[in-house]
Coordinates of C-alpha atoms in Angstrom, one line a residue:
M1 CA -6.7 -74.4 -38.3
T2 CA -6.5 -71.0 -39.9
F3 CA -8.5 -71.2 -43.1
R4 CA -6.4 -70.2 -46.1
P5 CA -6.4 -71.3 -49.7
V6 CA -4.6 -74.6 -50.1
H7 CA -3.3 -76.4 -53.1
T8 CA -5.6 -78.7 -55.0
L9 CA -4.2 -82.2 -55.5
L10 CA -4.9 -83.9 -58.8
L11 CA -5.6 -87.5 -58.5
F12 CA -5.4 -90.1 -61.3
T13 CA -7.4 -93.2 -60.3
V14 CA -9.3 -95.9 -62.2
G15 CA -12.9 -95.1 -62.8
L16 CA -12.8 -91.3 -62.7
P17 CA -15.1 -89.6 -65.3
A18 CA -13.5 -88.4 -68.5
C19 CA -12.2 -84.8 -68.6
G20 CA -15.0 -82.3 -68.6
E21 CA -17.5 -84.7 -67.1
T22 CA -18.9 -84.3 -63.6
K23 CA -20.1 -87.3 -61.7
P24 CA -23.1 -86.4 -59.5
P25 CA -22.8 -87.4 -55.9
T26 CA -24.5 -90.6 -55.0
P27 CA -27.6 -90.0 -53.0
P28 CA -27.6 -91.8 -49.7
A29 CA -29.8 -94.9 -49.5
Q30 CA -32.5 -94.7 -47.0
P31 CA -33.2 -97.1 -44.1
V32 CA -36.6 -98.6 -44.1
V33 CA -38.0 -97.4 -40.8
E34 CA -41.6 -97.1 -39.6
R35 CA -41.3 -93.4 -38.6
P36 CA -43.4 -91.5 -36.2
K37 CA -44.2 -87.8 -36.9
P38 CA -41.0 -85.7 -36.5
S39 CA -40.7 -84.4 -33.0
E40 CA -40.0 -80.8 -32.0
P41 CA -36.5 -81.0 -30.4
R42 CA -36.0 -79.5 -27.0
F43 CA -32.6 -79.2 -25.2
V44 CA -32.2 -77.4 -21.8
N45 CA -28.9 -76.5 -20.2
V46 CA -29.0 -78.0 -16.7
A47 CA -25.3 -77.7 -15.9
P48 CA -25.6 -75.0 -13.2
E49 CA -28.3 -76.8 -11.1
A50 CA -26.6 -80.1 -11.8
G51 CA -23.4 -78.8 -10.3
L52 CA -21.1 -78.7 -13.4
T53 CA -19.6 -75.3 -12.7
T54 CA -15.8 -75.7 -13.3
V55 CA -14.6 -72.9 -15.6
L56 CA -12.5 -74.4 -18.5
Y57 CA -9.5 -72.2 -19.2
C58 CA -7.6 -71.8 -22.4
G59 CA -5.0 -69.1 -22.4
G60 CA -5.5 -65.3 -22.3
T61 CA -8.3 -63.0 -23.5
D62 CA -6.7 -62.0 -26.8
K63 CA -5.6 -65.5 -27.8
D64 CA -2.2 -64.7 -29.2
H65 CA -1.0 -68.3 -29.7
L66 CA -2.7 -71.2 -31.4
L67 CA -2.6 -73.2 -28.2
E68 CA -5.1 -70.7 -26.7
S69 CA -7.7 -71.6 -29.3
V70 CA -8.0 -75.4 -29.2
G71 CA -9.9 -75.8 -26.0
T72 CA -10.6 -79.0 -24.2
G73 CA -12.7 -82.2 -24.4
A74 CA -15.2 -84.0 -22.2
A75 CA -16.3 -87.5 -21.4
F76 CA -19.4 -89.4 -20.3
L77 CA -18.3 -92.6 -18.5
D78 CA -19.5 -94.8 -15.6
F79 CA -16.2 -94.7 -13.6
D80 CA -17.8 -96.1 -10.4
E81 CA -19.8 -98.8 -12.2
D82 CA -23.1 -97.9 -10.5
G83 CA -25.0 -97.9 -13.9
R84 CA -25.2 -94.1 -14.2
L85 CA -23.1 -91.9 -16.5
D86 CA -20.7 -89.6 -14.8
A87 CA -19.0 -86.6 -16.4
F88 CA -15.4 -85.6 -16.8
V89 CA -14.1 -82.4 -18.3
V90 CA -10.5 -81.5 -19.2
N91 CA -9.0 -78.2 -18.2
G92 CA -6.3 -75.9 -19.6
W93 CA -4.5 -72.9 -18.1
A94 CA -5.3 -69.2 -18.0
L95 CA -2.7 -66.6 -19.0
D96 CA -2.2 -63.0 -18.3
E97 CA -1.7 -60.8 -21.3
T98 CA 1.0 -58.3 -20.2
P99 CA 3.4 -59.6 -19.1
S100 CA 2.5 -63.1 -20.5
Q101 CA 2.5 -65.5 -17.6
V102 CA 0.4 -68.2 -16.1
R103 CA -2.5 -66.8 -14.1
I104 CA -4.4 -70.0 -13.2
K105 CA -3.6 -73.6 -13.7
G106 CA -7.0 -75.1 -14.4
R107 CA -7.9 -78.4 -12.8
N108 CA -9.8 -81.2 -14.6
A109 CA -13.1 -82.1 -13.0
L110 CA -14.8 -85.5 -12.4
Y111 CA -18.5 -85.3 -11.5
R112 CA -20.2 -88.4 -10.0
N113 CA -23.8 -88.8 -11.1
L114 CA -26.1 -88.9 -8.0
G115 CA -29.1 -90.2 -10.0
D116 CA -31.4 -87.3 -9.2
G117 CA -30.2 -84.8 -11.8
R118 CA -27.3 -83.7 -9.7
F119 CA -23.6 -84.4 -9.8
Q120 CA -21.0 -84.4 -7.1
D121 CA -17.5 -83.1 -7.7
V122 CA -15.2 -86.0 -6.7
T123 CA -12.1 -84.8 -8.4
D124 CA -9.9 -84.5 -5.3
R125 CA -10.8 -87.9 -4.0
A126 CA -10.5 -89.5 -7.4
G127 CA -7.1 -88.0 -8.1
V128 CA -7.7 -86.8 -11.7
D129 CA -7.3 -83.1 -11.3
G130 CA -4.2 -83.1 -13.6
D131 CA -0.9 -81.2 -13.4
G132 CA -0.6 -79.7 -16.9
W133 CA -2.4 -77.9 -19.7
G134 CA -5.0 -80.4 -20.7
C135 CA -6.6 -80.9 -24.1
G136 CA -8.4 -84.2 -24.8
V137 CA -9.6 -87.4 -23.2
C138 CA -10.5 -91.0 -24.2
A139 CA -11.5 -94.0 -22.1
G140 CA -11.0 -97.8 -22.1
D141 CA -9.9 -100.6 -19.9
Y142 CA -6.2 -100.8 -21.0
D143 CA -5.1 -103.3 -18.2
N144 CA -8.1 -105.7 -18.4
D145 CA -9.0 -105.4 -14.7
G146 CA -12.7 -104.6 -15.5
H147 CA -12.5 -100.9 -14.7
V148 CA -12.6 -98.0 -17.2
D149 CA -9.4 -96.0 -17.3
L150 CA -8.9 -92.4 -18.6
F151 CA -6.2 -91.1 -20.9
V152 CA -5.8 -87.4 -21.0
T153 CA -3.8 -85.5 -23.7
G154 CA -2.4 -82.0 -23.4
F155 CA 0.4 -79.5 -23.9
G156 CA 3.2 -81.3 -22.1
P157 CA 3.1 -84.9 -20.9
C158 CA 0.0 -87.0 -21.4
R159 CA -1.6 -88.6 -18.3
L160 CA -2.9 -92.1 -18.0
Y161 CA -5.3 -92.5 -15.0
R162 CA -5.7 -96.2 -14.0
N163 CA -9.0 -96.8 -12.3
R164 CA -8.5 -98.7 -9.1
G165 CA -12.2 -99.7 -8.9
D166 CA -12.7 -98.0 -5.5
G167 CA -13.6 -94.5 -6.8
T168 CA -9.9 -93.5 -7.1
F169 CA -7.4 -93.3 -10.0
E170 CA -3.6 -93.7 -10.1
Q171 CA -1.6 -91.7 -12.6
V172 CA 0.7 -94.2 -14.3
A173 CA 1.7 -92.7 -17.7
E174 CA 5.4 -92.9 -16.9
R175 CA 5.3 -96.4 -15.6
A176 CA 3.2 -97.5 -18.6
G177 CA 5.6 -96.0 -21.1
I178 CA 3.5 -93.2 -22.6
E179 CA 5.0 -90.2 -20.9
G180 CA 6.2 -88.5 -24.0
T181 CA 5.8 -84.7 -24.1
G182 CA 4.4 -82.6 -26.9
W183 CA 1.1 -81.0 -27.9
W184 CA -1.3 -83.9 -28.0
S185 CA -4.9 -83.7 -29.1
G186 CA -7.3 -86.5 -30.0
A187 CA -6.7 -90.1 -29.0
A188 CA -8.4 -93.5 -29.0
F189 CA -7.9 -96.9 -27.4
F190 CA -8.5 -99.9 -29.8
D191 CA -7.2 -103.4 -30.2
A192 CA -5.1 -103.1 -33.3
D193 CA -3.7 -106.6 -33.5
G194 CA -6.6 -108.7 -32.0
D195 CA -4.6 -109.9 -29.0
G196 CA -7.2 -108.8 -26.5
D197 CA -5.4 -105.8 -25.2
L198 CA -6.3 -102.1 -26.0
D199 CA -3.6 -100.3 -27.9
L200 CA -3.5 -96.5 -28.1
Y201 CA -3.2 -93.9 -30.9
V202 CA -2.5 -90.3 -30.1
A203 CA -2.6 -87.4 -32.5
H204 CA 0.2 -84.8 -32.2
Y205 CA -0.8 -81.4 -33.3
I206 CA 2.1 -79.0 -33.4
E207 CA 5.6 -78.7 -32.1
A208 CA 5.8 -75.7 -29.8
T209 CA 7.5 -74.7 -26.5
F210 CA 5.9 -72.9 -23.6
D211 CA 8.3 -69.9 -24.2
E212 CA 6.9 -69.6 -27.7
V213 CA 3.4 -69.6 -26.3
L214 CA 4.2 -66.8 -23.9
A215 CA 6.1 -64.8 -26.5
A216 CA 3.5 -65.1 -29.2
R217 CA 1.9 -62.0 -30.8
R218 CA -0.9 -61.8 -33.3
T219 CA 0.7 -61.5 -36.7
S220 CA -1.9 -62.8 -39.2
T221 CA -4.9 -61.0 -40.6
W222 CA -8.3 -62.6 -40.9
R223 CA -10.3 -61.7 -44.0
E224 CA -8.1 -58.5 -44.3
K225 CA -9.9 -57.0 -41.3
V226 CA -8.5 -58.0 -37.9
K227 CA -5.1 -59.0 -36.5
V228 CA -5.2 -62.6 -35.2
M229 CA -3.0 -65.4 -34.0
A230 CA -0.7 -67.2 -36.5
G231 CA -0.9 -70.8 -37.5
P232 CA -1.0 -73.6 -38.2
F233 CA 0.8 -72.8 -41.5
G234 CA 4.4 -71.8 -40.7
M235 CA 4.5 -74.1 -37.7
R236 CA 6.0 -77.6 -37.6
G237 CA 3.4 -80.4 -37.2
G238 CA 4.0 -83.0 -34.6
K239 CA 4.3 -86.8 -35.2
D240 CA 1.4 -88.9 -34.2
R241 CA 2.1 -91.9 -32.1
F242 CA 0.9 -95.5 -31.9
Y243 CA 1.5 -97.4 -28.6
R244 CA 1.3 -101.2 -28.5
N245 CA -0.1 -102.7 -25.3
H246 CA 2.2 -105.4 -23.9
G247 CA -0.6 -106.9 -21.8
D248 CA 1.3 -106.3 -18.6
G249 CA 0.2 -102.7 -18.0
T250 CA 2.9 -101.2 -20.2
F251 CA 3.1 -99.8 -23.7
R252 CA 5.8 -99.5 -26.3
D253 CA 6.0 -96.9 -29.1
A254 CA 5.5 -99.1 -32.2
T255 CA 4.5 -96.3 -34.6
D256 CA 7.0 -97.2 -37.3
D257 CA 6.7 -101.0 -36.8
V258 CA 3.0 -101.0 -37.6
G259 CA 3.2 -98.6 -40.6
M260 CA 1.8 -95.5 -39.0
T261 CA 4.9 -93.3 -39.4
D262 CA 3.6 -89.7 -39.7
I263 CA 5.9 -88.7 -42.5
A264 CA 4.0 -85.6 -43.5
E265 CA 3.9 -84.3 -39.9
S266 CA 0.4 -83.2 -40.5
Y267 CA -1.6 -81.3 -37.9
G268 CA -3.6 -84.1 -36.3
L269 CA -6.7 -83.4 -34.2
G270 CA -9.6 -85.8 -34.4
V271 CA -9.2 -89.6 -34.1
L272 CA -11.7 -92.3 -35.2
A273 CA -10.9 -95.9 -34.5
S274 CA -13.5 -98.1 -36.2
D275 CA -14.0 -101.1 -38.4
L276 CA -14.9 -99.1 -41.5
D277 CA -14.8 -102.0 -44.0
N278 CA -16.6 -104.6 -42.0
D279 CA -13.7 -107.1 -42.1
G280 CA -13.4 -107.7 -38.4
D281 CA -10.4 -105.5 -37.6
V282 CA -10.2 -101.9 -36.6
D283 CA -9.1 -99.2 -39.0
L284 CA -8.1 -95.7 -38.1
F285 CA -9.1 -92.2 -39.4
V286 CA -7.3 -89.0 -38.4
A287 CA -8.8 -85.6 -39.0
N288 CA -5.8 -83.4 -40.0
D289 CA -6.0 -79.6 -39.9
S290 CA -5.3 -78.0 -43.3
N291 CA -3.7 -81.3 -44.6
P292 CA -5.2 -84.4 -46.2
N293 CA -6.8 -86.7 -43.6
Y294 CA -5.2 -90.1 -42.8
L295 CA -7.0 -93.4 -43.2
Y296 CA -5.1 -96.4 -42.0
R297 CA -6.2 -99.7 -43.4
N298 CA -5.6 -102.6 -40.9
D299 CA -4.4 -105.8 -42.6
G300 CA -5.9 -108.0 -39.9
N301 CA -2.5 -108.5 -38.2
G302 CA -2.1 -105.1 -36.7
H303 CA -0.1 -103.6 -39.6
F304 CA -1.5 -100.6 -41.4
Q305 CA -1.3 -98.9 -44.8
E306 CA -2.2 -95.2 -45.1
I307 CA -4.7 -94.8 -47.9
G308 CA -6.5 -91.5 -47.1
T309 CA -6.1 -89.8 -50.4
W310 CA -6.8 -92.8 -52.5
S311 CA -9.8 -93.8 -50.4
G312 CA -11.7 -90.6 -51.2
A313 CA -11.8 -89.6 -47.5
G314 CA -8.5 -87.7 -47.5
L315 CA -9.7 -84.7 -49.5
N316 CA -13.1 -83.2 -50.3
T317 CA -14.8 -83.7 -53.6
N318 CA -12.9 -80.8 -55.1
G319 CA -9.6 -82.5 -54.2
V320 CA -8.9 -80.0 -51.5
A321 CA -7.6 -80.6 -48.0
Q322 CA -9.9 -79.1 -45.4
A323 CA -9.1 -77.9 -41.9
G324 CA -10.3 -81.2 -40.3
M325 CA -11.0 -80.9 -36.6
G326 CA -13.7 -83.3 -35.2
V327 CA -14.8 -86.6 -36.7
D328 CA -17.4 -89.3 -36.1
G329 CA -18.5 -92.4 -37.8
G330 CA -22.0 -93.8 -38.2
D331 CA -24.3 -95.6 -40.6
F332 CA -26.1 -92.5 -41.8
D333 CA -27.8 -94.1 -44.8
G334 CA -28.7 -97.5 -43.3
D335 CA -26.7 -99.6 -45.7
G336 CA -24.6 -101.4 -43.0
L337 CA -21.5 -99.4 -43.7
Q338 CA -20.3 -96.6 -41.4
D339 CA -20.0 -93.2 -43.0
I340 CA -17.6 -90.4 -41.8
F341 CA -18.5 -86.9 -40.7
L342 CA -15.8 -84.3 -40.6
T343 CA -16.0 -80.8 -39.0
T344 CA -14.0 -77.9 -40.4
F345 CA -13.1 -74.2 -40.1
A346 CA -15.3 -71.2 -40.6
K347 CA -16.1 -70.3 -44.2
D348 CA -15.9 -73.9 -45.2
H349 CA -18.6 -76.6 -45.0
A350 CA -18.6 -79.8 -42.9
T351 CA -18.1 -82.9 -45.0
L352 CA -19.9 -86.3 -45.0
Y353 CA -18.1 -89.1 -46.7
Q354 CA -20.4 -91.9 -47.7
N355 CA -18.9 -95.3 -47.3
L356 CA -19.0 -97.3 -50.5
G357 CA -17.4 -100.4 -49.1
N358 CA -13.8 -101.7 -49.1
L359 CA -12.6 -98.5 -47.6
S360 CA -13.8 -96.4 -50.6
F361 CA -15.6 -93.1 -49.8
N362 CA -17.6 -90.5 -51.7
D363 CA -18.0 -86.9 -50.5
I364 CA -21.8 -86.4 -50.6
S365 CA -21.8 -83.0 -48.9
A366 CA -23.3 -81.2 -51.9
S367 CA -26.3 -83.5 -52.1
L368 CA -27.0 -83.0 -48.4
A369 CA -26.7 -79.2 -48.8
L370 CA -24.0 -79.1 -46.1
K371 CA -22.5 -75.9 -47.4
P372 CA -25.5 -73.7 -46.7
L373 CA -26.1 -75.6 -43.4
T374 CA -22.5 -75.4 -42.0
Y375 CA -20.4 -72.9 -44.0
E376 CA -20.5 -69.9 -41.7
T377 CA -19.7 -71.6 -38.4
L378 CA -16.4 -72.8 -37.0
K379 CA -17.1 -76.5 -36.2
W380 CA -15.5 -78.8 -33.6
G381 CA -17.0 -81.7 -31.7
C382 CA -19.6 -83.7 -33.7
A383 CA -21.7 -86.8 -33.4
F384 CA -24.1 -89.0 -35.2
C385 CA -27.0 -89.5 -32.8
D386 CA -30.7 -90.2 -33.0
F387 CA -31.8 -87.4 -30.7
D388 CA -35.6 -87.9 -31.4
N389 CA -35.6 -91.8 -31.4
D390 CA -37.2 -91.9 -34.9
G391 CA -34.9 -94.6 -36.2
D392 CA -32.2 -92.7 -38.1
L393 CA -29.0 -90.8 -37.3
D394 CA -29.1 -87.1 -36.9
I395 CA -26.0 -84.9 -36.6
V396 CA -25.0 -82.5 -33.8
I397 CA -22.1 -80.0 -33.9
A398 CA -20.4 -77.8 -31.3
N399 CA -19.3 -74.4 -32.8
G400 CA -17.1 -71.6 -31.8
H401 CA -14.6 -69.2 -33.4
I402 CA -10.9 -69.1 -32.4
Y403 CA -10.5 -65.4 -33.0
P404 CA -12.1 -63.1 -30.3
Q405 CA -11.2 -60.2 -32.6
V406 CA -14.0 -61.0 -35.0
D407 CA -16.4 -59.4 -32.5
Q408 CA -14.6 -56.1 -33.0
E409 CA -15.4 -55.8 -36.7
S410 CA -19.1 -55.8 -37.5
S411 CA -18.5 -56.0 -41.3
L412 CA -17.2 -59.6 -40.8
N413 CA -20.7 -60.7 -39.7
E414 CA -19.0 -63.3 -37.5
S415 CA -19.1 -64.1 -33.7
Y416 CA -16.5 -65.5 -31.4
R417 CA -19.3 -67.2 -29.4
Q418 CA -21.5 -69.3 -31.6
L419 CA -24.6 -71.5 -31.3
P420 CA -24.5 -75.3 -31.8
T421 CA -26.0 -76.9 -34.8
L422 CA -28.6 -79.7 -34.8
L423 CA -29.3 -81.3 -38.2
R424 CA -32.3 -83.6 -38.2
N425 CA -32.2 -86.5 -40.7
D426 CA -35.5 -86.6 -42.6
L427 CA -35.3 -89.6 -44.8
G428 CA -31.8 -88.7 -45.9
R429 CA -32.4 -85.0 -46.1
L430 CA -30.7 -82.9 -43.4
V431 CA -32.9 -80.1 -41.9
D432 CA -31.4 -77.5 -39.6
V433 CA -33.7 -77.5 -36.5
S434 CA -31.1 -75.7 -34.3
R435 CA -33.0 -72.5 -33.6
N436 CA -36.2 -74.4 -32.7
A437 CA -34.4 -76.9 -30.4
G438 CA -35.0 -75.4 -27.0
P439 CA -33.2 -72.9 -24.9
G440 CA -30.1 -75.0 -24.4
M441 CA -29.3 -74.7 -28.1
Q442 CA -29.6 -70.9 -28.0
I443 CA -26.6 -70.3 -25.7
P444 CA -23.7 -68.7 -27.5
A445 CA -20.3 -70.1 -26.6
S446 CA -16.9 -70.7 -28.1
A447 CA -17.5 -74.4 -27.9
R448 CA -15.1 -77.2 -28.5
G449 CA -15.6 -80.7 -27.1
L450 CA -18.8 -82.7 -27.4
A451 CA -19.8 -86.0 -25.7
V452 CA -23.1 -87.8 -26.1
G453 CA -24.9 -90.0 -23.6
D454 CA -28.1 -90.6 -21.7
F455 CA -27.1 -89.2 -18.3
D456 CA -30.6 -89.2 -16.8
D457 CA -31.6 -92.7 -18.1
D458 CA -34.8 -91.6 -19.8
G459 CA -34.0 -93.3 -23.1
D460 CA -32.9 -90.3 -25.1
L461 CA -29.4 -88.7 -25.7
D462 CA -28.1 -85.7 -23.8
L463 CA -25.1 -83.6 -24.7
L464 CA -22.1 -82.5 -22.7
I465 CA -20.3 -79.6 -24.4
T466 CA -17.1 -77.7 -23.3
A467 CA -16.5 -74.1 -24.0
I468 CA -13.5 -71.8 -23.9
D469 CA -13.1 -69.8 -20.6
A470 CA -16.6 -70.9 -19.4
P471 CA -18.2 -73.8 -17.5
P472 CA -19.4 -76.8 -19.6
L473 CA -22.9 -77.1 -20.9
L474 CA -25.0 -80.1 -20.0
L475 CA -27.9 -80.1 -22.5
R476 CA -30.7 -82.4 -21.2
N477 CA -32.8 -83.8 -24.0
D478 CA -36.4 -82.9 -23.2
T479 CA -37.7 -83.7 -26.7
T480 CA -41.2 -85.2 -26.6
H481 CA -40.9 -88.1 -28.9
P482 CA -43.2 -91.1 -29.6
G483 CA -40.3 -93.3 -30.8
H484 CA -39.2 -96.4 -29.0
W485 CA -35.6 -97.0 -28.0
L486 CA -33.0 -99.5 -26.8
K487 CA -29.8 -99.1 -24.9
L488 CA -27.1 -101.7 -24.8
R489 CA -24.2 -102.1 -22.4
L490 CA -21.8 -104.6 -23.9
V491 CA -19.1 -105.8 -21.6
N492 CA -16.1 -108.0 -22.4
R493 CA -14.9 -111.0 -20.5
H494 CA -13.2 -108.8 -17.9
G495 CA -16.4 -106.9 -17.2
A496 CA -15.4 -103.6 -18.9
P497 CA -17.0 -102.0 -22.0
A498 CA -16.2 -104.1 -25.1
I499 CA -14.4 -101.5 -27.3
N500 CA -15.3 -101.8 -31.0
A501 CA -18.0 -104.4 -30.4
R502 CA -20.7 -103.9 -33.0
A503 CA -24.5 -104.5 -32.7
T504 CA -27.2 -104.6 -35.3
V505 CA -30.9 -104.3 -34.4
Q506 CA -33.5 -105.5 -36.8
T507 CA -37.1 -104.4 -36.6
G508 CA -39.2 -105.3 -39.6
K509 CA -37.2 -104.2 -42.7
S510 CA -35.0 -101.8 -40.7
R511 CA -31.4 -102.7 -39.7
L512 CA -29.6 -100.3 -37.4
L513 CA -25.9 -100.6 -36.8
R514 CA -23.9 -99.2 -33.9
E515 CA -20.3 -99.6 -32.7
L516 CA -18.8 -99.1 -29.2
R517 CA -15.8 -96.8 -29.6
S518 CA -13.1 -95.0 -27.6
G519 CA -12.4 -91.4 -28.6
S520 CA -13.8 -89.6 -31.6
S521 CA -15.9 -86.3 -31.7
Y522 CA -13.3 -83.7 -30.9
Q523 CA -10.9 -84.6 -28.0
S524 CA -13.9 -86.2 -26.3
Q525 CA -15.4 -89.5 -25.3
N526 CA -19.1 -90.5 -25.8
A527 CA -20.8 -92.8 -23.4
L528 CA -19.5 -96.4 -23.7
E529 CA -23.0 -97.8 -24.4
M530 CA -25.1 -98.1 -27.5
H531 CA -28.3 -96.2 -28.1
F532 CA -30.9 -97.1 -30.8
G533 CA -33.9 -95.0 -31.7
L534 CA -36.5 -97.5 -33.0
G535 CA -39.2 -95.2 -34.3
A536 CA -42.7 -96.9 -34.1
A537 CA -41.2 -100.4 -33.6
S538 CA -42.4 -101.8 -30.3
R539 CA -40.6 -105.1 -30.7
I540 CA -37.1 -106.1 -31.7
D541 CA -37.1 -109.0 -34.2
Q542 CA -33.4 -109.7 -33.8
L543 CA -30.3 -108.3 -32.1
E544 CA -26.9 -109.5 -33.4
I545 CA -23.7 -108.6 -31.5
V546 CA -20.3 -109.1 -33.1
W547 CA -17.7 -109.1 -30.4
P548 CA -14.0 -108.2 -30.9
G549 CA -12.5 -111.4 -32.1
G550 CA -15.5 -112.4 -34.1
Q551 CA -17.8 -114.3 -31.8
K552 CA -21.5 -113.5 -32.1
T553 CA -24.5 -113.2 -29.8
V554 CA -27.9 -113.4 -31.3
E555 CA -31.2 -112.6 -29.4
R556 CA -34.7 -112.5 -30.8
G557 CA -38.0 -111.1 -29.7
L558 CA -36.7 -108.4 -27.3
N559 CA -38.8 -105.7 -25.8
T560 CA -38.0 -102.0 -26.4
N561 CA -37.7 -99.0 -24.1
A562 CA -35.1 -100.9 -22.0
T563 CA -31.5 -100.9 -21.1
M564 CA -29.9 -104.4 -21.5
T565 CA -26.5 -105.7 -20.6
F566 CA -24.7 -108.5 -22.5
R567 CA -21.4 -110.1 -21.7
E568 CA -19.0 -111.4 -24.2
P569 CA -19.2 -115.2 -24.4
P570 CA -16.2 -117.4 -23.4
P571 CA -13.8 -118.3 -26.1
V572 CA -14.6 -121.3 -28.2
T573 CA -12.2 -124.1 -27.5
A574 CA -11.3 -126.5 -30.2
E575 CA -12.2 -130.2 -29.8
P576 CA -9.2 -132.3 -29.0
T577 CA -7.8 -134.3 -31.9
R578 CA -8.0 -138.0 -31.4

């Protein structure tokens, strides 16, 4: 993730402007929404009083090895099925500097939502404390028993926690066939082949041994000022893995079989599993650090073709590979296609790829002024979310440097602990409202993971943020907004969240699209429910749900300011032939 000059790739594709011409970025179309007056955002950190106090470790104070910089992720999930969002945070290890050795083996933490603003630490009873250096988390019901399971990545073996449905989990990674060791980062469950079982993709960051971590010394120089850790250049990238679900609780490494061979051994971090071309199957985007991003097109049968560079989403508009870290997808411009937002290193801007259809993308970062808005910070977890319920998607980013040494040199004008970014969508124009977004947004941290969900069930979205060597932040959304809202809980035939189901809400001329996803952000898991800000609309004209497999549910004339649950309909059986 170290930002260094990289080579520009020259692309020769049909339709590029003639030499010397510059094609202006396409301005995003605007959703037609009856908008209330913009609200003054207000987020408050309630983690201490809520009971989220676990310190999340990541190496030593000086951060001599790249492993000590990546941090950990977080998840909002309803593990006990009581209708309230619980919180899970992944933990790493703390190291002593001299001699280099393990000081503390951090424990993951699972917090049960008590419904009164407080959480109870149930880690021990649940059995999800972990036994290794953790990194990321994603969620999904992999065994179709109706309970949401957890997959935790890390430095060492991954861990698959099977939810027993009684408040406890069983660690079954070895039995399930996904016990491979390595340095694993982002991951996502998704049904690649449409057989009704959730498959799994895991990004593999870098090949390294623990002895190398302990022996590491700072040998690179940041901006010719301070000595910092080396990497990722000069380190061997790991090979990402795709695991096919057999439907009997076990997986098989089918990476090569499905066309996902990681030939470039790029430094994979963020993973987005989404139907990006609206063809009914799930595609996959991988945010690669300092290498072109991957975009895998699903052919509808669970076989994939990597088209990242040719799609326009592998490189930025200058043909340069960025240090991709976090990623999210959402219909930012209201055209019914999900766009891609990518976070990057310091001294580089975040990138928004506008979806043009048919898995073709256009970098519109310049037209959105993302350089002045995001250039200075080092960006990690990210999410499209309508924080003020005005009917369009805003963007939130967790920020934090990887080099503590930047605090030692004032001329760098950089900080190890940074403030989060909140970009409000004002009719397609992004406005930085971060410094007027309440006290929770003014807490400096070397932040990493970000999960979004409505933990207090008041109809607006709250934020769960992890930070290096600190407890998590739980930013309660106290924004006073006049906008209406709708929350959807979509469950499949087994009673678990219907991963990659899509819903479109129509109010007047406005059409809002959401997708239920495992993974994304940065090593984190958003709540497995859909949130729609509806602006001034007090009535929903039509709700259309497209379930995995293609069946549809259509409802009309629904009330707003409500949480609704819909179950996937039974499969349609063909009439017998006479």
